[in-house]
PDB file of C-alpha atoms in Angstrom:
ATOM      1  CA  MET Z  14      54.204  75.799  32.444  1.00  0.00           C
ATOM      2  CA  GLY Z  15      52.536  74.353  28.183  1.00  0.00           C
ATOM      3  CA  GLY Z  16      49.369  76.379  29.736  1.00  0.00           C
ATOM      4  CA  ALA Z  17      51.925  79.314  29.805  1.00  0.00           C
ATOM      5  CA  GLN Z  18      53.328  78.557  26.770  1.00  0.00           C
ATOM      6  CA  SER Z  19      50.441  77.974  24.780  1.00  0.00           C
ATOM      7  CA  SER Z  20      48.314  80.799  25.950  1.00  0.00           C
ATOM      8  CA  GLU Z  21      51.287  83.339  25.062  1.00  0.00           C
ATOM      9  CA  GLN Z  22      51.848  81.523  21.057  1.00  0.00           C
ATOM     10  CA  GLY Z  23      47.842  82.421  21.777  1.00  0.00           C
ATOM     11  CA  GLN Z  24      47.828  85.490  22.988  1.00  0.00           C
ATOM     12  CA  TYR Z  25      44.268  85.576  24.494  1.00  0.00           C
ATOM     13  CA  GLY Z  26      43.640  85.566  27.721  1.00  0.00           C
ATOM     14  CA  PHE Z  27      40.296  86.555  30.360  1.00  0.00           C
ATOM     15  CA  HIS Z  28      41.732  90.228  31.705  1.00  0.00           C
ATOM     16  CA  VAL Z  29      41.180  91.082  34.879  1.00  0.00           C
ATOM     17  CA  LEU Z  30      39.598  94.536  35.021  1.00  0.00           C
ATOM     18  CA  LYS Z  31      38.635  94.593  38.977  1.00  0.00           C
ATOM     19  CA  VAL Z  32      40.056  92.674  42.058  1.00  0.00           C
ATOM     20  CA  LYS Z  33      37.814  93.357  44.949  1.00  0.00           C
ATOM     21  CA  GLU Z  34      39.293  94.101  48.491  1.00  0.00           C
ATOM     22  CA  ASN Z  35      39.969  90.742  50.789  1.00  0.00           C
ATOM     23  CA  SER Z  36      38.857  88.807  48.789  1.00  0.00           C
ATOM     24  CA  PRO Z  37      40.776  85.346  47.133  1.00  0.00           C
ATOM     25  CA  ALA Z  38      42.375  87.019  43.858  1.00  0.00           C
ATOM     26  CA  PHE Z  39      43.230  90.511  46.465  1.00  0.00           C
ATOM     27  CA  HIS Z  40      44.983  88.061  48.733  1.00  0.00           C
ATOM     28  CA  ALA Z  41      46.265  86.155  45.993  1.00  0.00           C
ATOM     29  CA  GLY Z  42      48.479  89.475  44.048  1.00  0.00           C
ATOM     30  CA  ILE Z  43      46.427  89.842  40.754  1.00  0.00           C
ATOM     31  CA  GLU Z  44      46.487  93.197  39.514  1.00  0.00           C
ATOM     32  CA  GLN Z  45      42.976  95.066  38.061  1.00  0.00           C
ATOM     33  CA  PHE Z  46      44.180  96.442  34.397  1.00  0.00           C
ATOM     34  CA  PHE Z  47      47.328  94.632  34.523  1.00  0.00           C
ATOM     35  CA  ASP Z  48      47.229  90.716  34.659  1.00  0.00           C
ATOM     36  CA  TYR Z  49      45.737  88.201  32.471  1.00  0.00           C
ATOM     37  CA  ILE Z  50      44.226  84.711  33.019  1.00  0.00           C
ATOM     38  CA  VAL Z  51      45.749  82.082  30.456  1.00  0.00           C
ATOM     39  CA  ASN Z  52      44.866  79.594  31.992  1.00  0.00           C
ATOM     40  CA  ILE Z  53      43.718  76.872  35.474  1.00  0.00           C
ATOM     41  CA  ASN Z  54      44.961  74.518  37.057  1.00  0.00           C
ATOM     42  CA  GLY Z  55      47.549  73.731  33.750  1.00  0.00           C
ATOM     43  CA  ILE Z  56      44.707  74.036  31.168  1.00  0.00           C
ATOM     44  CA  PRO Z  57      44.694  76.983  29.037  1.00  0.00           C
ATOM     45  CA  LEU Z  58      41.707  79.630  28.315  1.00  0.00           C
ATOM     46  CA  ASN Z  59      43.577  81.265  24.696  1.00  0.00           C
ATOM     47  CA  ASN Z  60      40.516  79.793  23.112  1.00  0.00           C
ATOM     48  CA  GLY Z  61      37.810  81.703  25.436  1.00  0.00           C
ATOM     49  CA  ASP Z  62      36.936  78.893  27.203  1.00  0.00           C
ATOM     50  CA  SER Z  63      34.115  80.751  30.645  1.00  0.00           C
ATOM     51  CA  GLN Z  64      32.578  76.862  30.568  1.00  0.00           C
ATOM     52  CA  THR Z  65      36.540  75.594  32.022  1.00  0.00           C
ATOM     53  CA  LEU Z  66      37.589  78.583  34.067  1.00  0.00           C
ATOM     54  CA  LEU Z  67      33.995  79.029  35.749  1.00  0.00           C
ATOM     55  CA  THR Z  68      33.587  74.764  36.434  1.00  0.00           C
ATOM     56  CA  THR Z  69      37.114  74.575  37.630  1.00  0.00           C
ATOM     57  CA  LEU Z  70      36.571  77.084  40.038  1.00  0.00           C
ATOM     58  CA  GLN Z  71      33.038  75.752  41.578  1.00  0.00           C
ATOM     59  CA  GLU Z  72      35.033  72.704  41.436  1.00  0.00           C
ATOM     60  CA  TYR Z  73      37.687  73.872  43.998  1.00  0.00           C
ATOM     61  CA  GLU Z  74      36.195  75.821  45.943  1.00  0.00           C
ATOM     62  CA  GLY Z  75      37.724  75.863  49.466  1.00  0.00           C
ATOM     63  CA  ARG Z  76      40.839  74.293  47.860  1.00  0.00           C
ATOM     64  CA  PRO Z  77      44.044  76.083  47.017  1.00  0.00           C
ATOM     65  CA  LEU Z  78      43.886  76.229  42.599  1.00  0.00           C
ATOM     66  CA  PRO Z  79      47.082  77.454  40.556  1.00  0.00           C
ATOM     67  CA  LEU Z  80      46.243  80.531  38.455  1.00  0.00           C
ATOM     68  CA  GLY Z  81      49.050  80.969  35.116  1.00  0.00           C
ATOM     69  CA  ILE Z  82      48.878  84.873  34.940  1.00  0.00           C
ATOM     70  CA  TYR Z  83      50.446  87.176  32.388  1.00  0.00           C
ATOM     71  CA  SER Z  84      50.968  90.580  33.973  1.00  0.00           C
ATOM     72  CA  SER Z  85      51.396  93.387  30.817  1.00  0.00           C
ATOM     73  CA  LYS Z  86      52.397  95.631  33.257  1.00  0.00           C
ATOM     74  CA  GLU Z  87      55.794  93.369  33.779  1.00  0.00           C
ATOM     75  CA  GLN Z  88      55.853  91.459  30.521  1.00  0.00           C
ATOM     76  CA  SER Z  89      56.286  88.786  31.687  1.00  0.00           C
ATOM     77  CA  PHE Z  90      54.635  85.223  33.106  1.00  0.00           C
ATOM     78  CA  ARG Z  91      54.186  83.917  36.599  1.00  0.00           C
ATOM     79  CA  GLU Z  92      51.442  81.533  38.523  1.00  0.00           C
ATOM     80  CA  VAL Z  93      49.477  82.088  41.799  1.00  0.00           C
ATOM     81  CA  THR Z  94      47.596  80.339  44.159  1.00  0.00           C
ATOM     82  CA  LEU Z  95      44.159  81.282  45.279  1.00  0.00           C
ATOM     83  CA  THR Z  96      41.463  79.483  47.200  1.00  0.00           C
ATOM     84  CA  PRO Z  97      38.004  79.856  45.518  1.00  0.00           C
ATOM     85  CA  SER Z  98      35.249  80.613  48.901  1.00  0.00           C
ATOM     86  CA  LYS Z  99      31.647  82.876  49.703  1.00  0.00           C
ATOM     87  CA  ASP Z 100      33.814  82.876  53.133  1.00  0.00           C
ATOM     88  CA  TRP Z 101      35.190  86.262  52.619  1.00  0.00           C
ATOM     89  CA  HIS Z 102      32.096  88.335  51.978  1.00  0.00           C
ATOM     90  CA  PRO Z 103      29.618  87.207  54.481  1.00  0.00           C
ATOM     91  CA  ASP Z 104      27.697  90.506  55.320  1.00  0.00           C
ATOM     92  CA  ASP Z 105      26.944  90.721  51.865  1.00  0.00           C
ATOM     93  CA  PRO Z 106      24.031  88.792  50.766  1.00  0.00           C
ATOM     94  CA  ASN Z 107      24.155  89.741  47.084  1.00  0.00           C
ATOM     95  CA  GLU Z 108      28.644  89.298  46.229  1.00  0.00           C
ATOM     96  CA  LYS Z 109      28.138  86.036  44.299  1.00  0.00           C
ATOM     97  CA  SER Z 110      32.073  85.380  43.346  1.00  0.00           C
ATOM     98  CA  LEU Z 111      34.286  82.867  44.632  1.00  0.00           C
ATOM     99  CA  ILE Z 112      37.552  84.879  44.016  1.00  0.00           C
ATOM    100  CA  GLY Z 113      36.699  88.605  43.723  1.00  0.00           C
ATOM    101  CA  CYS Z 114      37.359  89.642  40.237  1.00  0.00           C
ATOM    102  CA  SER Z 115      35.535  90.878  37.457  1.00  0.00           C
ATOM    103  CA  ILE Z 116      37.228  89.458  33.967  1.00  0.00           C
ATOM    104  CA  ARG Z 117      36.909  89.544  30.057  1.00  0.00           C
ATOM    105  CA  PHE Z 118      37.784  87.489  27.285  1.00  0.00           C
ATOM    106  CA  CYS Z 119      40.615  89.847  24.932  1.00  0.00           C
ATOM    107  CA  SER Z 120      44.026  89.871  23.782  1.00  0.00           C
ATOM    108  CA  PHE Z 121      46.950  90.496  25.058  1.00  0.00           C
ATOM    109  CA  GLU Z 122      49.015  91.182  22.117  1.00  0.00           C
ATOM    110  CA  ARG Z 123      49.213  94.946  21.620  1.00  0.00           C
ATOM    111  CA  ALA Z 124      48.983  94.954  25.602  1.00  0.00           C
ATOM    112  CA  GLY Z 125      51.073  98.173  25.334  1.00  0.00           C
ATOM    113  CA  GLU Z 126      51.061  99.767  22.703  1.00  0.00           C
ATOM    114  CA  ASN Z 127      48.314 102.373  23.056  1.00  0.00           C
ATOM    115  CA  VAL Z 128      48.224 105.079  25.647  1.00  0.00           C
ATOM    116  CA  TRP Z 129      47.793 108.694  26.296  1.00  0.00           C
ATOM    117  CA  HIS Z 130      50.236 110.763  28.703  1.00  0.00           C
ATOM    118  CA  VAL Z 131      48.529 113.713  30.488  1.00  0.00           C
ATOM    119  CA  LEU Z 132      50.836 116.462  30.342  1.00  0.00           C
ATOM    120  CA  ASP Z 133      48.775 119.988  31.448  1.00  0.00           C
ATOM    121  CA  VAL Z 134      45.124 120.006  32.435  1.00  0.00           C
ATOM    122  CA  SER Z 135      43.647 123.843  32.461  1.00  0.00           C
ATOM    123  CA  PRO Z 136      41.786 125.134  35.619  1.00  0.00           C
ATOM    124  CA  ASN Z 137      37.911 124.777  35.634  1.00  0.00           C
ATOM    125  CA  SER Z 138      38.416 122.472  32.849  1.00  0.00           C
ATOM    126  CA  PRO Z 139      36.788 118.628  31.810  1.00  0.00           C
ATOM    127  CA  ALA Z 140      39.510 117.243  33.088  1.00  0.00           C
ATOM    128  CA  GLU Z 141      40.138 118.723  36.156  1.00  0.00           C
ATOM    129  CA  MET Z 142      36.804 118.239  37.207  1.00  0.00           C
ATOM    130  CA  ALA Z 143      37.153 114.840  36.901  1.00  0.00           C
ATOM    131  CA  GLY Z 144      39.923 114.423  39.138  1.00  0.00           C
ATOM    132  CA  ILE Z 145      42.702 113.474  36.076  1.00  0.00           C
ATOM    133  CA  ILE Z 146      45.764 114.866  36.993  1.00  0.00           C
ATOM    134  CA  PRO Z 147      48.857 116.087  34.663  1.00  0.00           C
ATOM    135  CA  TYR Z 148      51.773 114.810  34.719  1.00  0.00           C
ATOM    136  CA  SER Z 149      51.367 111.389  36.757  1.00  0.00           C
ATOM    137  CA  ASP Z 150      47.879 109.980  34.879  1.00  0.00           C
ATOM    138  CA  TYR Z 151      47.503 107.823  31.941  1.00  0.00           C
ATOM    139  CA  ILE Z 152      45.150 107.042  30.244  1.00  0.00           C
ATOM    140  CA  ILE Z 153      44.688 103.355  29.465  1.00  0.00           C
ATOM    141  CA  GLY Z 154      41.627 102.791  28.063  1.00  0.00           C
ATOM    142  CA  SER Z 155      38.145 102.769  28.360  1.00  0.00           C
ATOM    143  CA  PRO Z 156      34.796 100.538  28.804  1.00  0.00           C
ATOM    144  CA  HIS Z 157      32.926 101.708  25.451  1.00  0.00           C
ATOM    145  CA  MET Z 158      35.888 100.305  22.827  1.00  0.00           C
ATOM    146  CA  THR Z 159      38.764  98.775  22.215  1.00  0.00           C
ATOM    147  CA  LEU Z 160      41.387 101.979  21.758  1.00  0.00           C
ATOM    148  CA  ARG Z 161      43.760 100.177  18.630  1.00  0.00           C
ATOM    149  CA  ASN Z 162      46.328 103.373  17.175  1.00  0.00           C
ATOM    150  CA  GLU Z 163      46.093 107.052  18.189  1.00  0.00           C
ATOM    151  CA  ASP Z 164      43.857 108.011  16.719  1.00  0.00           C
ATOM    152  CA  ASP Z 165      40.813 106.260  18.221  1.00  0.00           C
ATOM    153  CA  PHE Z 166      41.123 108.313  21.476  1.00  0.00           C
ATOM    154  CA  TYR Z 167      40.174 111.560  19.596  1.00  0.00           C
ATOM    155  CA  THR Z 168      37.230 109.422  18.020  1.00  0.00           C
ATOM    156  CA  LEU Z 169      36.567 108.231  21.056  1.00  0.00           C
ATOM    157  CA  VAL Z 170      35.999 111.636  23.194  1.00  0.00           C
ATOM    158  CA  GLU Z 171      34.514 114.350  20.119  1.00  0.00           C
ATOM    159  CA  GLU Z 172      31.781 110.943  20.377  1.00  0.00           C
ATOM    160  CA  TYR Z 173      30.828 111.638  23.256  1.00  0.00           C
ATOM    161  CA  LEU Z 174      30.371 115.386  23.399  1.00  0.00           C
ATOM    162  CA  GLY Z 175      28.248 116.718  25.866  1.00  0.00           C
ATOM    163  CA  LYS Z 176      28.192 112.925  28.197  1.00  0.00           C
ATOM    164  CA  PRO Z 177      29.812 111.007  30.134  1.00  0.00           C
ATOM    165  CA  LEU Z 178      32.638 109.411  29.210  1.00  0.00           C
ATOM    166  CA  ARG Z 179      34.130 107.077  30.810  1.00  0.00           C
ATOM    167  CA  ILE Z 180      38.261 105.995  30.781  1.00  0.00           C
ATOM    168  CA  TYR Z 181      40.596 103.851  32.848  1.00  0.00           C
ATOM    169  CA  LEU Z 182      43.588 105.706  34.163  1.00  0.00           C
ATOM    170  CA  TYR Z 183      46.868 105.013  35.418  1.00  0.00           C
ATOM    171  CA  ASN Z 184      48.962 106.756  37.766  1.00  0.00           C
ATOM    172  CA  SER Z 185      52.962 105.922  38.134  1.00  0.00           C
ATOM    173  CA  GLU Z 186      53.158 107.670  41.084  1.00  0.00           C
ATOM    174  CA  TRP Z 187      50.464 105.890  43.221  1.00  0.00           C
ATOM    175  CA  ASP Z 188      50.985 102.190  40.915  1.00  0.00           C
ATOM    176  CA  SER Z 189      47.411 101.673  40.611  1.00  0.00           C
ATOM    177  CA  CYS Z 190      44.565 102.248  38.303  1.00  0.00           C
ATOM    178  CA  ARG Z 191      41.264 103.914  38.389  1.00  0.00           C
ATOM    179  CA  GLU Z 192      37.959 105.025  36.610  1.00  0.00           C
ATOM    180  CA  CYS Z 193      37.128 108.313  36.092  1.00  0.00           C
ATOM    181  CA  ILE Z 194      33.642 109.743  34.160  1.00  0.00           C
ATOM    182  CA  ILE Z 195      34.832 113.022  32.435  1.00  0.00           C
ATOM    183  CA  VAL Z 196      32.282 115.555  30.223  1.00  0.00           C
ATOM    184  CA  PRO Z 197      34.236 116.992  26.717  1.00  0.00           C
ATOM    185  CA  ASN Z 198      32.505 119.572  26.011  1.00  0.00           C
ATOM    186  CA  HIS Z 199      33.669 123.065  24.624  1.00  0.00           C
ATOM    187  CA  GLU Z 200      31.741 125.040  26.290  1.00  0.00           C
ATOM    188  CA  TRP Z 201      34.023 125.151  29.507  1.00  0.00           C
ATOM    189  CA  GLY Z 202      35.547 128.821  28.433  1.00  0.00           C
ATOM    190  CA  GLY Z 203      39.002 127.323  27.834  1.00  0.00           C
ATOM    191  CA  ASN Z 204      40.253 125.270  24.626  1.00  0.00           C
ATOM    192  CA  GLY Z 205      39.262 121.962  23.392  1.00  0.00           C
ATOM    193  CA  SER Z 206      36.748 119.106  24.729  1.00  0.00           C
ATOM    194  CA  LEU Z 207      38.706 117.889  28.016  1.00  0.00           C
ATOM    195  CA  GLY Z 208      41.283 120.954  28.767  1.00  0.00           C
ATOM    196  CA  CYS Z 209      44.582 118.690  28.644  1.00  0.00           C
ATOM    197  CA  ASP Z 210      47.265 117.972  26.822  1.00  0.00           C
ATOM    198  CA  VAL Z 211      47.883 114.663  25.467  1.00  0.00           C
ATOM    199  CA  GLY Z 212      51.238 113.068  24.679  1.00  0.00           C
ATOM    200  CA  TYR Z 213      51.646 110.065  22.228  1.00  0.00           C
ATOM    201  CA  GLY Z 214      54.240 107.345  21.395  1.00  0.00           C
ATOM    202  CA  LEU Z 215      57.445 106.328  22.703  1.00  0.00           C
ATOM    203  CA  LEU Z 216      57.891 109.590  24.906  1.00  0.00           C
ATOM    204  CA  HIS Z 217      55.536 108.964  26.552  1.00  0.00           C
ATOM    205  CA  ARG Z 218      55.154 104.544  27.554  1.00  0.00           C
ATOM    206  CA  ILE Z 219      54.431 104.654  31.665  1.00  0.00           C
ATOM    207  CA  PRO Z 220      57.618 103.854  33.040  1.00  0.00           C
ATOM    208  CA  ARG Z 221      57.809 100.133  35.196  1.00  0.00           C
ATOM    209  CA  ARG Z 222      58.441 100.783  38.906  1.00  0.00           C
ATOM    210  CA  LYS Z 223      59.994  97.574  40.566  1.00  0.00           C
ATOM    211  CA  LYS Z 224      61.831  97.080  43.908  1.00  0.00           C
ATOM    212  CA  GLU Z 225      65.835  96.964  43.333  1.00  0.00           C
ATOM    213  CA  THR Z 226      65.623  95.755  46.851  1.00  0.00           C
ATOM    214  CA  ASP Z 227      63.745  93.253  49.435  1.00  0.00           C
ATOM    215  CA  ASN Z 228      61.422  95.502  51.208  1.00  0.00           C
ATOM    216  CA  ASN Z 229      61.789  92.577  54.447  1.00  0.00           C
ATOM    217  CA  ASP Z 230      65.164  92.440  55.095  1.00  0.00           C
ATOM    218  CA  ASN Z 231      66.933  92.660  58.113  1.00  0.00           C
ATOM    219  CA  ASN Z 232      66.098  94.948  60.499  1.00  0.00           C
ATOM    220  CA  ASN Z 233      69.296  95.193  61.998  1.00  0.00           C
ATOM    221  CA  ASN Z 234      70.071  96.219  59.086  1.00  0.00           C
ATOM    222  CA  ASN Z 235      67.041  99.197  58.348  1.00  0.00           C
ATOM    223  CA  ASN Z 236      69.133 101.913  58.260  1.00  0.00           C
ATOM    224  CA  ASN Z 237      71.921 101.331  55.731  1.00  0.00           C
ATOM    225  CA  ASN Z 238      69.800  99.896  53.809  1.00  0.00           C
ATOM    226  CA  THR Z 239      66.853 102.903  53.119  1.00  0.00           C
ATOM    227  CA  GLU Z 240      67.376 104.491  50.762  1.00  0.00           C
ATOM    228  CA  GLN Z 241      68.333 101.205  48.664  1.00  0.00           C
ATOM    229  CA  GLN Z 242      64.328 100.166  49.646  1.00  0.00           C
ATOM    230  CA  ASN Z 243      62.976 103.176  48.070  1.00  0.00           C
ATOM    231  CA  THR Z 244      65.580 102.962  45.328  1.00  0.00           C
ATOM    232  CA  THR Z 245      62.899 102.385  42.052  1.00  0.00           C
ATOM    233  CA  THR Z 246      64.225 101.724  38.227  1.00  0.00           C
ATOM    234  CA  TYR Z 247      61.574 102.395  35.222  1.00  0.00           C
ATOM    235  CA  SER Z 248      61.783 100.976  31.863  1.00  0.00           C
ATOM    236  CA  ASP Z 249      60.130 102.099  28.401  1.00  0.00           C
ATOM    237  CA  THR Z 250      56.810  99.471  29.927  1.00  0.00           C
ATOM    238  CA  ILE Z 251      53.367 100.351  28.772  1.00  0.00           C
ATOM    239  CA  PHE Z 252      50.053  99.377  29.649  1.00  0.00           C
ATOM    240  CA  SER Z 253      46.633  98.950  27.329  1.00  0.00           C
ATOM    241  CA  SER Z 254      43.529  97.114  27.622  1.00  0.00           C
ATOM    242  CA  PRO Z 255      42.848  95.790  23.949  1.00  0.00           C
ATOM    243  CA  ASP Z 256      40.914  93.688  23.389  1.00  0.00           C
ATOM    244  CA  GLU Z 257      39.092  91.829  20.403  1.00  0.00           C
ATOM    245  CA  VAL Z 258      35.357  91.126  19.560  1.00  0.00           C
ATOM    246  CA  VAL Z 259      34.349  87.284  20.785  1.00  0.00           C
ATOM    247  CA  PRO Z 260      31.864  85.115  19.441  1.00  0.00           C
ATOM    248  CA  ASP Z 261      28.328  85.369  21.119  1.00  0.00           C
ATOM    249  CA  HIS Z 262      29.293  82.048  23.531  1.00  0.00           C
ATOM    250  CA  LEU Z 263      31.675  83.809  25.142  1.00  0.00           C
ATOM    251  CA  GLU Z 264      30.072  87.218  26.116  1.00  0.00           C
ATOM    252  CA  GLU Z 265      29.599  85.929  28.910  1.00  0.00           C
ATOM    253  CA  ALA Z 266      32.668  85.813  30.465  1.00  0.00           C
ATOM    254  CA  ARG Z 267      33.067  90.066  29.178  1.00  0.00           C
ATOM    255  CA  GLN Z 268      32.553  91.631  33.003  1.00  0.00           C
ATOM    256  CA  THR Z 269      31.280  88.976  34.951  1.00  0.00           C
ATOM    257  CA  LEU Z 270      31.960  88.385  37.787  1.00  0.00           C
ATOM    258  CA  LEU Z 271      33.857  85.206  38.839  1.00  0.00           C
ATOM    259  CA  PRO Z 272      31.790  83.338  39.357  1.00  0.00           C
ATOM    260  CA  PRO Z 273      28.650  82.241  41.781  1.00  0.00           C
ATOM    261  CA  SER Z 274      29.250  79.536  43.957  1.00  0.00           C
ATOM    262  CA  PRO Z 275      26.401  76.684  43.306  1.00  0.00           C
ATOM    263  CA  SER Z 276      24.306  78.023  46.603  1.00  0.00           C
ATOM    264  CA  THR Z 277      24.731  80.767  45.530  1.00  0.00           C
ATOM    265  CA  GLN Z 278      23.254  80.335  42.542  1.00  0.00           C
ATOM    266  CA  GLN Z 279      20.011  79.157  43.013  1.00  0.00           C
ATOM    267  CA  ASP Z 280      19.417  82.862  44.598  1.00  0.00           C
TER     268      ASP Z 280
END
């Protein structure tokens, strides 16, 4: 509990960028892009102490380990328990992670203020070629730079004219995130370099979906509760992934697979 409070004050944590299928992080319910690891075994991580994170994961290999998580989607803290292990990837000798996720140290203080809602997508445009979906896709960030305000996204697009641009997208229908590559250009035959309209601000926030009933209702009541189970409610919570420039000694924590077990480090 104390760790979560300290992290909330510090507004920093290890942002989960990717979670691998069937990994300990996957089975613990950690959500990529939305979740931040803010403490481990009760120890706050808001100072970017990557060594404590890595060491504790290795010490708890094969044993349950509590992690404090902040969700930028739910705007709340929770605790999860996972068991670090190298047994979840027996068929992949190149896999070095004990929990199966990649992270970077950053701030979540303003996570939710910068998002661009994709509106119309023109046929044969760079946006359509990249698989961007109108109205249900939201641009939430990019690995190339931190998007701190509305103009940053347009500046980024201009800098990558004619070059592959990686962007992170959230889809409200699938309730999932993905990365796509788009090549902005003015030669595709239509207006703009992306070929899509985007909205920014209060009217274009990502709706948060939350089940109103438990999916594990008694089987005898399934017919009566079908409509309730499929009902979702929406709020104006949004998501982005702002980060801060971190000191050199924390750079190893940025987009690093967590963590190699002692036995595989020697390879």
